[in-house]
XYZ file of C-alpha atoms in Angstrom:
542
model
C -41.124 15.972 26.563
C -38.107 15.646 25.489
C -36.642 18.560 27.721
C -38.509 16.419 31.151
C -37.002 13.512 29.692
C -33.062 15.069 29.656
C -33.775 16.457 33.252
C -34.858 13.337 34.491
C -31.515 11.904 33.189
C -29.392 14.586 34.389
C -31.017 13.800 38.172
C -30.272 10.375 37.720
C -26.853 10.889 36.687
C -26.064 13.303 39.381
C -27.638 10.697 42.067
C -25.197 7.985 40.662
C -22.667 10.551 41.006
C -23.178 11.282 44.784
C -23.449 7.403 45.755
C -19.732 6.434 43.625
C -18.378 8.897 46.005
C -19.598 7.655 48.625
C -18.089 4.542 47.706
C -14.942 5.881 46.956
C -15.054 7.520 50.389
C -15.891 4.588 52.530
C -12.909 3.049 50.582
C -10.716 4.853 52.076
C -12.474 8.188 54.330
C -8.743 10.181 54.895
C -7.671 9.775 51.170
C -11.116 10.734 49.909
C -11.029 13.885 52.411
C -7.474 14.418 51.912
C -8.043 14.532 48.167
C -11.211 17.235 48.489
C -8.727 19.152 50.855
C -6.468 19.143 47.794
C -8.653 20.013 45.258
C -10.284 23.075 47.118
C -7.122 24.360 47.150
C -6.653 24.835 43.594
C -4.171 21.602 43.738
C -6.700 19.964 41.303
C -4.201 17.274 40.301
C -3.074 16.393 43.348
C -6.769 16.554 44.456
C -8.141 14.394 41.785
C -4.963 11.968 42.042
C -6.242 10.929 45.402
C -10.388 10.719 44.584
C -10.310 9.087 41.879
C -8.482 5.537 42.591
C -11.487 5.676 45.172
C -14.021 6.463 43.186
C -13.293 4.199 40.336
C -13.321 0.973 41.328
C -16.634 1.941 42.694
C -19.098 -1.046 41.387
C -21.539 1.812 40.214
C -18.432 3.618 38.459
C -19.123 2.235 34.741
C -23.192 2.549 35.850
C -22.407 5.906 35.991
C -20.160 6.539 32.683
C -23.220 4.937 30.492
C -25.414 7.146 32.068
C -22.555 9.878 30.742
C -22.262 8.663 27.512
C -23.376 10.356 24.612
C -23.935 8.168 21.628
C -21.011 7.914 19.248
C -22.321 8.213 15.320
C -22.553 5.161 13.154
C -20.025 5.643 10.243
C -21.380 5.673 6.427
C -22.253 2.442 5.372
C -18.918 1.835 3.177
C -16.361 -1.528 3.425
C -16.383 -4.921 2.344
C -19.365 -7.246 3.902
C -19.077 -8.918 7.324
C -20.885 -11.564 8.323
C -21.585 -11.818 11.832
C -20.884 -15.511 13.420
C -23.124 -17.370 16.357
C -21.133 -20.007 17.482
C -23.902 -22.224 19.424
C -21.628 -25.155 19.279
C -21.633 -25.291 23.493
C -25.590 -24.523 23.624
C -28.142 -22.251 22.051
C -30.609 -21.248 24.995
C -29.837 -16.939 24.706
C -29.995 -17.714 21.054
C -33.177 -14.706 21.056
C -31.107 -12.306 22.828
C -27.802 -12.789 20.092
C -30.703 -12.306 17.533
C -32.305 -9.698 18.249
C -28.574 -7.663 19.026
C -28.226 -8.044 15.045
C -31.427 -6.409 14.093
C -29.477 -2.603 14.572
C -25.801 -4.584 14.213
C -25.750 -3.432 10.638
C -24.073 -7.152 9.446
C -24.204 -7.889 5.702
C -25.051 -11.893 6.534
C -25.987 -14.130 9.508
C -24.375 -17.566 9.948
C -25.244 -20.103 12.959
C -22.563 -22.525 13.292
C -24.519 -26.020 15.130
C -27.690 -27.532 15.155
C -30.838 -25.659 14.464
C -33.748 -25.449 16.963
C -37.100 -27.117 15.726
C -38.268 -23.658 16.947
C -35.889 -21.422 15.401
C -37.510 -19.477 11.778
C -35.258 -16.863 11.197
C -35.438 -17.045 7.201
C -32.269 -14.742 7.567
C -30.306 -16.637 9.114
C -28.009 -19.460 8.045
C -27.353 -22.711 9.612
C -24.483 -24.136 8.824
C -23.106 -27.887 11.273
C -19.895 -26.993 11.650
C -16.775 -24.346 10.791
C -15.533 -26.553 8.130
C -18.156 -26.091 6.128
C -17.767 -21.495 6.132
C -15.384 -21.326 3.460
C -17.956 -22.820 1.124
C -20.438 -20.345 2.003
C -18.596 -17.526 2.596
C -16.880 -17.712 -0.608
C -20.603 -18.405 -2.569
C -21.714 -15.232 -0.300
C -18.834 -13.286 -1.571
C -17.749 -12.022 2.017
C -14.219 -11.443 3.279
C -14.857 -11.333 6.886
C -15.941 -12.464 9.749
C -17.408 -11.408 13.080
C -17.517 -14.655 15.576
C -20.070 -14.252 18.694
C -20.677 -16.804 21.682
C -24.409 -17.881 21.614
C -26.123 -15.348 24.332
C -24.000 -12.259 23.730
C -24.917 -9.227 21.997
C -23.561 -7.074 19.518
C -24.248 -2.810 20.045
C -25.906 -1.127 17.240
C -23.799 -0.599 14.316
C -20.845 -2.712 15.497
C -20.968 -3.864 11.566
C -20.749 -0.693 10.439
C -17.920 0.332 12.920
C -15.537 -3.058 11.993
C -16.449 -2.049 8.038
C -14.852 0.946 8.311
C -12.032 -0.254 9.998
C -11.821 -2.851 7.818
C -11.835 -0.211 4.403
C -8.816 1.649 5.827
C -7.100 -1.104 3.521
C -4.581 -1.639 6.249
C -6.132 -3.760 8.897
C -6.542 -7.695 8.836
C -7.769 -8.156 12.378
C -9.945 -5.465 13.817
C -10.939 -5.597 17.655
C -13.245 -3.677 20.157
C -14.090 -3.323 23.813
C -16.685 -5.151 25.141
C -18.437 -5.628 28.667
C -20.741 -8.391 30.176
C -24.158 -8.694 30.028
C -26.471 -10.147 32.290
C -29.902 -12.022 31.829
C -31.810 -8.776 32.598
C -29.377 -6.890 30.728
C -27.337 -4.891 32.905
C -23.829 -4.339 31.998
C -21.081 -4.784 34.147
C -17.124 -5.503 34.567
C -16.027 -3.325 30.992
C -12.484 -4.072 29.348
C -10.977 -0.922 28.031
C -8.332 -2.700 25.743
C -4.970 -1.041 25.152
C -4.206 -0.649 21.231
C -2.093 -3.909 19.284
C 0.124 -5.249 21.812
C 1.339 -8.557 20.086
C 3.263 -9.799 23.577
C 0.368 -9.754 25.533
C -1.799 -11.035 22.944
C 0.558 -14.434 23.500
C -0.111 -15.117 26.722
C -3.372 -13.239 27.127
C -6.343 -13.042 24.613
C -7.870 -9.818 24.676
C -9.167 -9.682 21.073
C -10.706 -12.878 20.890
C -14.893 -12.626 21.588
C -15.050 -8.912 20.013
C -13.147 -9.120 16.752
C -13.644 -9.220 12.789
C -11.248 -10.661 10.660
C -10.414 -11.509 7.103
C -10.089 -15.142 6.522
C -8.219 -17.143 4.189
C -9.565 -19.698 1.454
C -7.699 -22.597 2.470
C -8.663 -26.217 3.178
C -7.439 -26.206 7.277
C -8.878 -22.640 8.062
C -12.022 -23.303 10.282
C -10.758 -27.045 11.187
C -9.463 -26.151 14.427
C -12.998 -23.741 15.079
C -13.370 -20.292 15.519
C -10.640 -19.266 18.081
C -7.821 -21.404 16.443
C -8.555 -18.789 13.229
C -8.529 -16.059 14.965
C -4.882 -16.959 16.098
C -3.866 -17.879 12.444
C -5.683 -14.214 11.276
C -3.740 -12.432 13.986
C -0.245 -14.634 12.640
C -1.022 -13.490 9.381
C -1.722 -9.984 10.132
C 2.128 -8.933 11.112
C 0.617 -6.558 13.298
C -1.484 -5.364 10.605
C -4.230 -5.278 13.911
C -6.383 -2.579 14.419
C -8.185 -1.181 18.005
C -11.993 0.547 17.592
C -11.691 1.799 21.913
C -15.726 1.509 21.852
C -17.717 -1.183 23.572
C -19.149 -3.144 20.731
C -20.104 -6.593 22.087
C -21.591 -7.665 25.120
C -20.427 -10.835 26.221
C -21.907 -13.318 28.811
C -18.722 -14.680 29.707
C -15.109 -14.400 29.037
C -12.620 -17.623 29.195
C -10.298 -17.746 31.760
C -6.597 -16.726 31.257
C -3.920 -18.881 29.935
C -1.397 -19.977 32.443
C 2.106 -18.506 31.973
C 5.106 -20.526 31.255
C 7.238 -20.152 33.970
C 10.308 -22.096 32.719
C 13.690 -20.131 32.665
C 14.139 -18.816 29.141
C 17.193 -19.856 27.054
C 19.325 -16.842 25.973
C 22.384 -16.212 23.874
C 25.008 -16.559 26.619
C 26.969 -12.915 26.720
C 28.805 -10.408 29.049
C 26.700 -8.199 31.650
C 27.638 -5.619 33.143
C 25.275 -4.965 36.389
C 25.866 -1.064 37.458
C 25.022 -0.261 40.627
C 25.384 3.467 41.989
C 25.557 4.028 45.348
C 25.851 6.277 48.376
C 26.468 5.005 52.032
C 23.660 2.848 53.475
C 25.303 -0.137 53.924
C 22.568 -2.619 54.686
C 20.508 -2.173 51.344
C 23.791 -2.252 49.296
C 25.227 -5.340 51.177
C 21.635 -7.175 50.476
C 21.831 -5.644 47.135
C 24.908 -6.748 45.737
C 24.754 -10.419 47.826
C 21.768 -11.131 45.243
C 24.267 -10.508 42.124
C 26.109 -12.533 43.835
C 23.796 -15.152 43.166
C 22.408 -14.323 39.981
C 22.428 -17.263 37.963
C 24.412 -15.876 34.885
C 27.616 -16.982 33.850
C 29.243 -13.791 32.710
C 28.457 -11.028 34.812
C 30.520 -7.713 35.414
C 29.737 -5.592 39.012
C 30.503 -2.363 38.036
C 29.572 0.094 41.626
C 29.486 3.583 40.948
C 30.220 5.492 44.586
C 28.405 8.838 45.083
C 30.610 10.341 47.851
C 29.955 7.729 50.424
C 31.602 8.365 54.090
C 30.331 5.693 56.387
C 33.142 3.180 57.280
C 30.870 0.095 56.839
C 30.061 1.364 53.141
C 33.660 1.874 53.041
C 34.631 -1.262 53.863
C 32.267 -3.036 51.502
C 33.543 -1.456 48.426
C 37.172 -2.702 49.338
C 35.805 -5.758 49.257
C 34.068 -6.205 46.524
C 36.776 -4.387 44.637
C 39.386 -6.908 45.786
C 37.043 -9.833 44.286
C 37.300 -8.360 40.862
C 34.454 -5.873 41.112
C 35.061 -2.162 39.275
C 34.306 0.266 41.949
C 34.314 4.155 40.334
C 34.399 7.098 42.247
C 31.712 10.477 41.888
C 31.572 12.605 44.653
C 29.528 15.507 42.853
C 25.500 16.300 43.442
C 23.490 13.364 43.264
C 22.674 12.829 38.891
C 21.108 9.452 38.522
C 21.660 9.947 34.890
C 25.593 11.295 35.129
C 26.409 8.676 37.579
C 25.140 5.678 34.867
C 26.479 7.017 32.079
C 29.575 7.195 33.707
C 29.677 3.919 34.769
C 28.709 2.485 31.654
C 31.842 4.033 29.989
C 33.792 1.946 32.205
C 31.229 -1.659 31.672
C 32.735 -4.278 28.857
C 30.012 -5.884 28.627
C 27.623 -6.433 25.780
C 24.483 -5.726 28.070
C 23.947 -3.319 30.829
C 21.477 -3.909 33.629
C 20.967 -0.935 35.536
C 20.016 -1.505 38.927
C 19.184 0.535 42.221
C 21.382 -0.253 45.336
C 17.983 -0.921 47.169
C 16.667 -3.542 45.154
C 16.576 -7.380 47.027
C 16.684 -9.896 45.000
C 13.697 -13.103 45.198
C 15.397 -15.829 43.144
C 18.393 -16.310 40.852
C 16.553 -16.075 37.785
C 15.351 -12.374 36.988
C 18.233 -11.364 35.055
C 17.898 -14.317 32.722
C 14.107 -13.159 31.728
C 15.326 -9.428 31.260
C 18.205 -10.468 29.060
C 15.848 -12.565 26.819
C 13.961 -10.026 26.138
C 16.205 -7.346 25.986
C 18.588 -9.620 23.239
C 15.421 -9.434 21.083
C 15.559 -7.279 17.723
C 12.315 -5.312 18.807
C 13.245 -4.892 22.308
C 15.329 -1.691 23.798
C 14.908 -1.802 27.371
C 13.249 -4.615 29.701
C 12.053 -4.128 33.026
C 11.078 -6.241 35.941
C 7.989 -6.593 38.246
C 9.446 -4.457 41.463
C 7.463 -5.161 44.783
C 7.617 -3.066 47.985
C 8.753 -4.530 50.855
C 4.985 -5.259 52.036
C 4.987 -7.421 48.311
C 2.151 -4.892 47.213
C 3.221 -3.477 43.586
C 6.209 -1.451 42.758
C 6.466 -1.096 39.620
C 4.412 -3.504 36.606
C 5.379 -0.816 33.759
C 5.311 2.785 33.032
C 2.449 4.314 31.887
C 2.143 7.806 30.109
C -0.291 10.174 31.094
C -1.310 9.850 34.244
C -0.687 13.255 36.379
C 0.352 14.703 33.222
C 3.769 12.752 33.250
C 3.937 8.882 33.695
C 3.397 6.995 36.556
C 4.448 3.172 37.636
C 0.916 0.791 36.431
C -0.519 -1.159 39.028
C 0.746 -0.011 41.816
C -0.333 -0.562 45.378
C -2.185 -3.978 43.867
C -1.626 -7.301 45.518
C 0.591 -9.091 42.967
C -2.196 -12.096 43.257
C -4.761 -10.694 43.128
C -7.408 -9.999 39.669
C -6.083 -6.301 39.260
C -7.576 -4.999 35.649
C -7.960 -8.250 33.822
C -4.180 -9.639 35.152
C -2.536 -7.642 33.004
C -0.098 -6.736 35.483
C 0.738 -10.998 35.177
C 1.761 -11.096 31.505
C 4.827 -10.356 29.881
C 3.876 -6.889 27.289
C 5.259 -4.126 25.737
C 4.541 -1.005 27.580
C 5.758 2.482 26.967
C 8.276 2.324 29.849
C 10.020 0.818 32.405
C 11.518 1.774 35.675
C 15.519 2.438 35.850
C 15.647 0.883 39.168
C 16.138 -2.676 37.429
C 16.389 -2.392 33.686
C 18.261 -4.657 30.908
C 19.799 -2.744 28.029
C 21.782 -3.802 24.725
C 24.663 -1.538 25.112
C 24.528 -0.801 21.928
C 21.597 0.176 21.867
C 21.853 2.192 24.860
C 24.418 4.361 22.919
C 22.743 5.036 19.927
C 20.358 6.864 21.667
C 23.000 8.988 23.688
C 22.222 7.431 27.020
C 20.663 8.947 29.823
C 19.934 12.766 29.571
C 21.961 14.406 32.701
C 20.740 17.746 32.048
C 17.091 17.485 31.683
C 17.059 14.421 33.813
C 19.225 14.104 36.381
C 16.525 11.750 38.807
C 13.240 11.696 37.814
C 12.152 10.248 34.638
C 15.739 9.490 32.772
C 13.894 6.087 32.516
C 11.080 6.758 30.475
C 13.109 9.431 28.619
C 15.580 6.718 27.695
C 12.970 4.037 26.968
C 11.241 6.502 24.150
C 13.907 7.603 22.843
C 14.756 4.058 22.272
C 10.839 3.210 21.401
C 11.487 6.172 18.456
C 13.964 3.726 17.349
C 11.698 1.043 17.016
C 12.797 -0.647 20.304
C 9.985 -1.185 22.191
C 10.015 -1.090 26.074
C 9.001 -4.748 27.398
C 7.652 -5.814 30.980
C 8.329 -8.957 32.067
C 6.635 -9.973 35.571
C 8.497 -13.095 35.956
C 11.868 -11.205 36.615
C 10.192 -10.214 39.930
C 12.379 -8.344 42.736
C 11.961 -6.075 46.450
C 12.503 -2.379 45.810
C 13.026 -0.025 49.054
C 12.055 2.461 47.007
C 14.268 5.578 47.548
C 15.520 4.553 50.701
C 18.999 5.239 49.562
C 18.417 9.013 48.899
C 15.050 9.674 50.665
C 11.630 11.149 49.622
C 11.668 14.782 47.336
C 9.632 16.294 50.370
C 12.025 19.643 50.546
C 11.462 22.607 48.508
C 14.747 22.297 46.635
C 13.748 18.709 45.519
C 10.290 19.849 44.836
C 11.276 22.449 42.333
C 14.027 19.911 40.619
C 11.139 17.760 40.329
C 8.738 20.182 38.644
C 11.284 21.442 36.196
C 12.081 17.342 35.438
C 8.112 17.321 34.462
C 7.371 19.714 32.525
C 10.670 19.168 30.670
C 9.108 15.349 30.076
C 5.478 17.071 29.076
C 7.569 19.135 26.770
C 9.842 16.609 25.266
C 7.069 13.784 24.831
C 3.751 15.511 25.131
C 3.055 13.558 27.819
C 0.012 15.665 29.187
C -1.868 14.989 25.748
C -1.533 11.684 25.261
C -2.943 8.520 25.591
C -0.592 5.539 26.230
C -1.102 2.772 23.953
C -1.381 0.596 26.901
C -3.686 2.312 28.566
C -7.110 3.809 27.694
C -9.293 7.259 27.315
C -11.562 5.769 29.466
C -9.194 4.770 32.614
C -8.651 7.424 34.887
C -4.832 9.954 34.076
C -5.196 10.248 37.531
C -4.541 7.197 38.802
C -1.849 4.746 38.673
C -3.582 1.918 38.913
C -6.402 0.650 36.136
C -9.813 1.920 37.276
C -12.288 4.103 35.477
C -12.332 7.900 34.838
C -15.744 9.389 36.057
C-alpha cells in the first residue's frame, strides 16, 4: 500500500512539474526555449539561469515544492516551556482551526487572550481578558516564553518543539520562522522565505512578527501596549541576540501591511567627500554624469576624475573644464583596471569619505549622497549602496546577493521598482552582503584598512563585493539604502564582456571570488535555501 501510495505521489508531483513549466514558458516562450537550448548543451548554469526566473514565480511553484518536501524531524523534547498565544482580541470565528493546529504543536500551555465563547470547552485552554493580565499567569505557570498567534492561523506540527530548541541554545532571546498563508479550505499559498537577523530591515519592515517566540520580561508595562508592542521591546532587548529556524512553522491568514518609509532627508555629520569618477571618452554619459554632482546637495564635496586614456576632443574638452573649476583630473592611460584606476584616485582624494561612482550613472534628485553618507558614517556600516535603475526605471541594482550562478548577482533585478517584488524588500533600507561599485559611499578609513580594491584578482568584475566582505570580515556590514535612488547605463562606457578575451578575464574573476569567499557553497544571509541560486530576482527553487 504504501509502495501505490508513493507512486501515486511521485505522478502527482511529476504532473505539477510539467504544468510550472508550462507556466514558466508561456511567461516568457524564447527565454524558456533559450534556456533548454542552454542546458542541452551541457551549459547547465546558463541553462537553468534562464528557466528558472520562469518557472518560479509560477503560482503552482510552492504547490509543487510541498509536494517535494520530505518531512523535517521534530527535535527531542528538551528547552524551557512555551506557551503558545491566541490573540482573538479582533474576533474569534477560525478559533477551531488555531485549536486544533496545537493538538501536534507540541506547546507546554495554551493561553486565549479576549472573551470566551459560550461555546468554547477546551478545559486546556486558558482565557485570560487582556495582555496585562500574562505576566501573572505566566509567572504562576513558570514559563519563560511566548509564542503569539492571530485567531484563525495555524501552527505546523512540532513548531513548539522546533522554537524549544532554539530557545535551549542559551543564546537566543527572539526566535523566528517562515510561515505561509492559509486559506479556509486549507491550501497554502504566497510562502515568505525570511533571510537570517537583519536588524535594519526589521525597522522598517516586520518580518518576525506573526511567527516568533520570545522570552518576556517581568515588568509592570510589558503586555500594556499588546502583543506586537512586546515583540518590539523583546527584539530591543535581544541586541541581536535573534535567531532564524528557515522552516515554515505557522500558517497565517493574513499578514499586516508594510510600514511606510520615512522619506525625510537624513541629518549627517557634515564632512569632506571626495566623489571619484573614472572615465574613458563618451562624452554624453560623463557630461550628464558629473552635471548631477554638480547638484548634489552636499556642502563639501571633492570631484576627483580619473581619465583612462580618453582621445575624443569633446571628452577632452570637458576635463579642461572641470579641471579649471577646481576639479582634480588624474591621468591612466594603461588597460582598463576598475580596481587600479580607484585606488589610484583615492590616493589623490582629501576627503574623509569616498563615493565611488560610474561615469554612466544620472542622477534623479539632489539627495542620494546624503542617505549613503548616513549610513556609511555609521560604526557598523563599511560600504553603502544605492537603488540603481536602468534607463527603462526597471531594477539595476537593490543589493548584492551571494550565490546565485555560483558568484553573486545584483537582487531584484529586472522588477518594476513599484511594484510587490518578494514582500518589498527591495523598498527598505537593509544590510545585505554587497553592494554595487557603480555608486558606493565609503569611510576612507575604512576603505584602507582593508587594502582597497584588489587590482590583481579583480580588475572589473566583482572588486565590489570583494571589497564589501572584506570590510563585512571587519564587522562593517554592507547597507542598501533604496532612497538614494539613481539611472545606471550600465556598461555603456566600456561595453558588454561578449569577446573571448573578456570572457576568459571574466571566468578567471569568478572562480577567483568562489575561491576567495566560497561563494558557490553558500547561502547569503539575505537570501534563502529555498529561493532559486539561479536567479537574480526572489522566486522559488523547484
Amino acid at each position: 500500500m504504501r509502495d501505490r501510495k508513493t507512486s501515486i505521489n511521485s505522478l502527482s508531483s511529476m504532473w505539477l512539474a510539467v504544468r510550472v513549466h508550462w507556466d514558466g514558458f508561456w511567461r516568457n516562450p524564447r527565454q524558456w526555449l533559450a534556456g533548454l537550448w542552454w542546458y542541452v548543451q551541457g551549459k547547465r548554469v546558463r541553462g537553468r539561469s534562464r528557466i528558472e526566473p520562469l518557472i518560479g514565480a509560477s503560482s503552482r511553484a510552492y504547490e509543487l515544492l510541498l509536494a517535494r518536501e520530505s518531512v523535517d524531524p521534530l527535535p527531542a523534547d528538551a528547552g524551557p516551556p512555551i506557551c503558545a498565544i491566541i490573540d482573538t482580541m479582533l474576533g474569534c470565528e477560525q478559533l477551531a482551526a488555531t485549536l486544533q493546529s496545537l493538538e501536534s504543536a507540541g506547546f507546554a500551555a495554551r493561553v486565549a487572550i479576549g472573551t470566551k465563547p459560550a461555546a468554547q470547552d477546551d478545559a486546556s485552554l486558558v482565557w485570560l481578558r487582556h495582555p496585562v493580565e500574562l505576566p501573572g499567569y505566566l509567572a504562576a505557570a513558570g514559563i519563560a516564553w511566548i509564542c503569539p498567534v492571530r485567531c484563525g492561523d495555524r501552527f505546523a506540527p512540532g513548531t513548539g518543539l522546533h522554537y524549544a530548541a532554539a530557545a535551549a541554545l542559551g543564546r537566543a532571546e527572539v526566535v523566528y520562522s517562515d510561515d505561509d498563508l492559509i486559506g479556509s479550505d486549507g491550501l497554502r499559498s504566497d510562502p515568505y522565505f525570511k533571510p537570517r537577523w537583519n536588524s535594519e530591515l526589521f525597522r522598517h519592515h516586520d518580518y518576525v512578527g506573526g511567527s516568533a517566540a520570545w522570552r518576556w520580561e517581568p515588568v509592570a508595562d510589558e503586555f500594556a501596549g499588546g502583543l506586537d508592542r512586546a515583540l518590539v521591546a523583546a527584539v530591543e532587548r535581544a541586541e541581536g541576540r535573534v535567531h532564524h529556524i528557515p522552516q515554515v512553522l505557522h500558517h497565517r491568514r493574513a499578514r499586516p501591511k508594510p510600514r511606510p518609509l520615512s522619506r525625510t532627508t537624513p541629518s549627517v555629520q557634515p564632512q569632506r567627500v571626495s566623489i571619484i569618477v573614472p572615465t574613458r571618452d563618451q562624452p554624453d554619459l560623463l557630461r550628464t554624469c558629473l552635471a548631477g554632482v554638480d547638484q548634489v546637495a552636499w556642502d563639501d564635496v571633492e570631484l576627483v576624475i580619473i581619465d583612462n586614456g580618453s582621445t575624443e576632443p569633446a571628452t577632452l574638452a570637458l576635463l579642461d573644464r572641470y579641471s579649471a573649476k577646481g576639479a582634480k583630473v588624474l591621468r591612466d592611460d594603461g588597460p582598463f583596471n576598475f580596481s587600479r584606476l580607484n585606488n589610484l584616485a583615492t590616493q589623490a582624494a582629501t576627503g574623509s569619505m569616498l563615493c565611488l561612482l560610474n561615469n554612466d550613472v544620472e542622477m534623479l534628485g539632489d539627495d542620494w549622497l546624503a542617505w549613503l553618507v548616513a549610513a556609511a558614517q555609521r560604526d557598523d556600516v563599511g560600504a553603502a549602496g544605492a537603488l540603481l535603475l536602468y534607463p527603462d526605471r526597471t531594477i539595476q541594482h537593490a543589493g548584492v546577493v551571494l550565490g546565485v550562478g555560483g558568484g553573486a548577482a545584483h537582487a531584484h533585478r529586472g522588477l518594476d521598482p513599484t511594484a510587490e517584488g518578494y514582500f518589498r524588500r527591495h523598498q527598505y533600507p537593509q544590510f545585505v552582503s554587497a553592494v554595487t561599485g557603480a555608486c558606493l559611499v565609503v569611510a576612507r578609513e575604512r576603505f584602507m584598512a582593508v587594502g582597497g580594491l584588489d587590482e590583481d584578482a579583480f580588475p572589473v568584475a566583482f572588486n565590489d563585493v570583494d571589497l564589501c566582505l572584506k570590510l563585512n570580515a571587519r564587522g562593517w556590514r554592507s547597507f542598501y539604502e533604496p532612497r538614494a535612488c539613481l539611472i545606471h547605463h550600465e556598461s555603456k562606457s566600456r561595453g558588454l564582456d561578449r569577446d573571448r578575451v573578456n570572457r576568459m578575464r571574466f571566468a578567471g574573476e569568478l572562480a577567483a571570488l568562489k575561491h576567495r569567499w566560497r561563494t558557490a557553497e553558500t547561502i547569503d544571509p539575505a537570501h534563502h535555501h529555498r529561493l532559486s541560486r539561479y536567479s537574480d530576482q526572489f522566486v522559488l527553487a523547484v
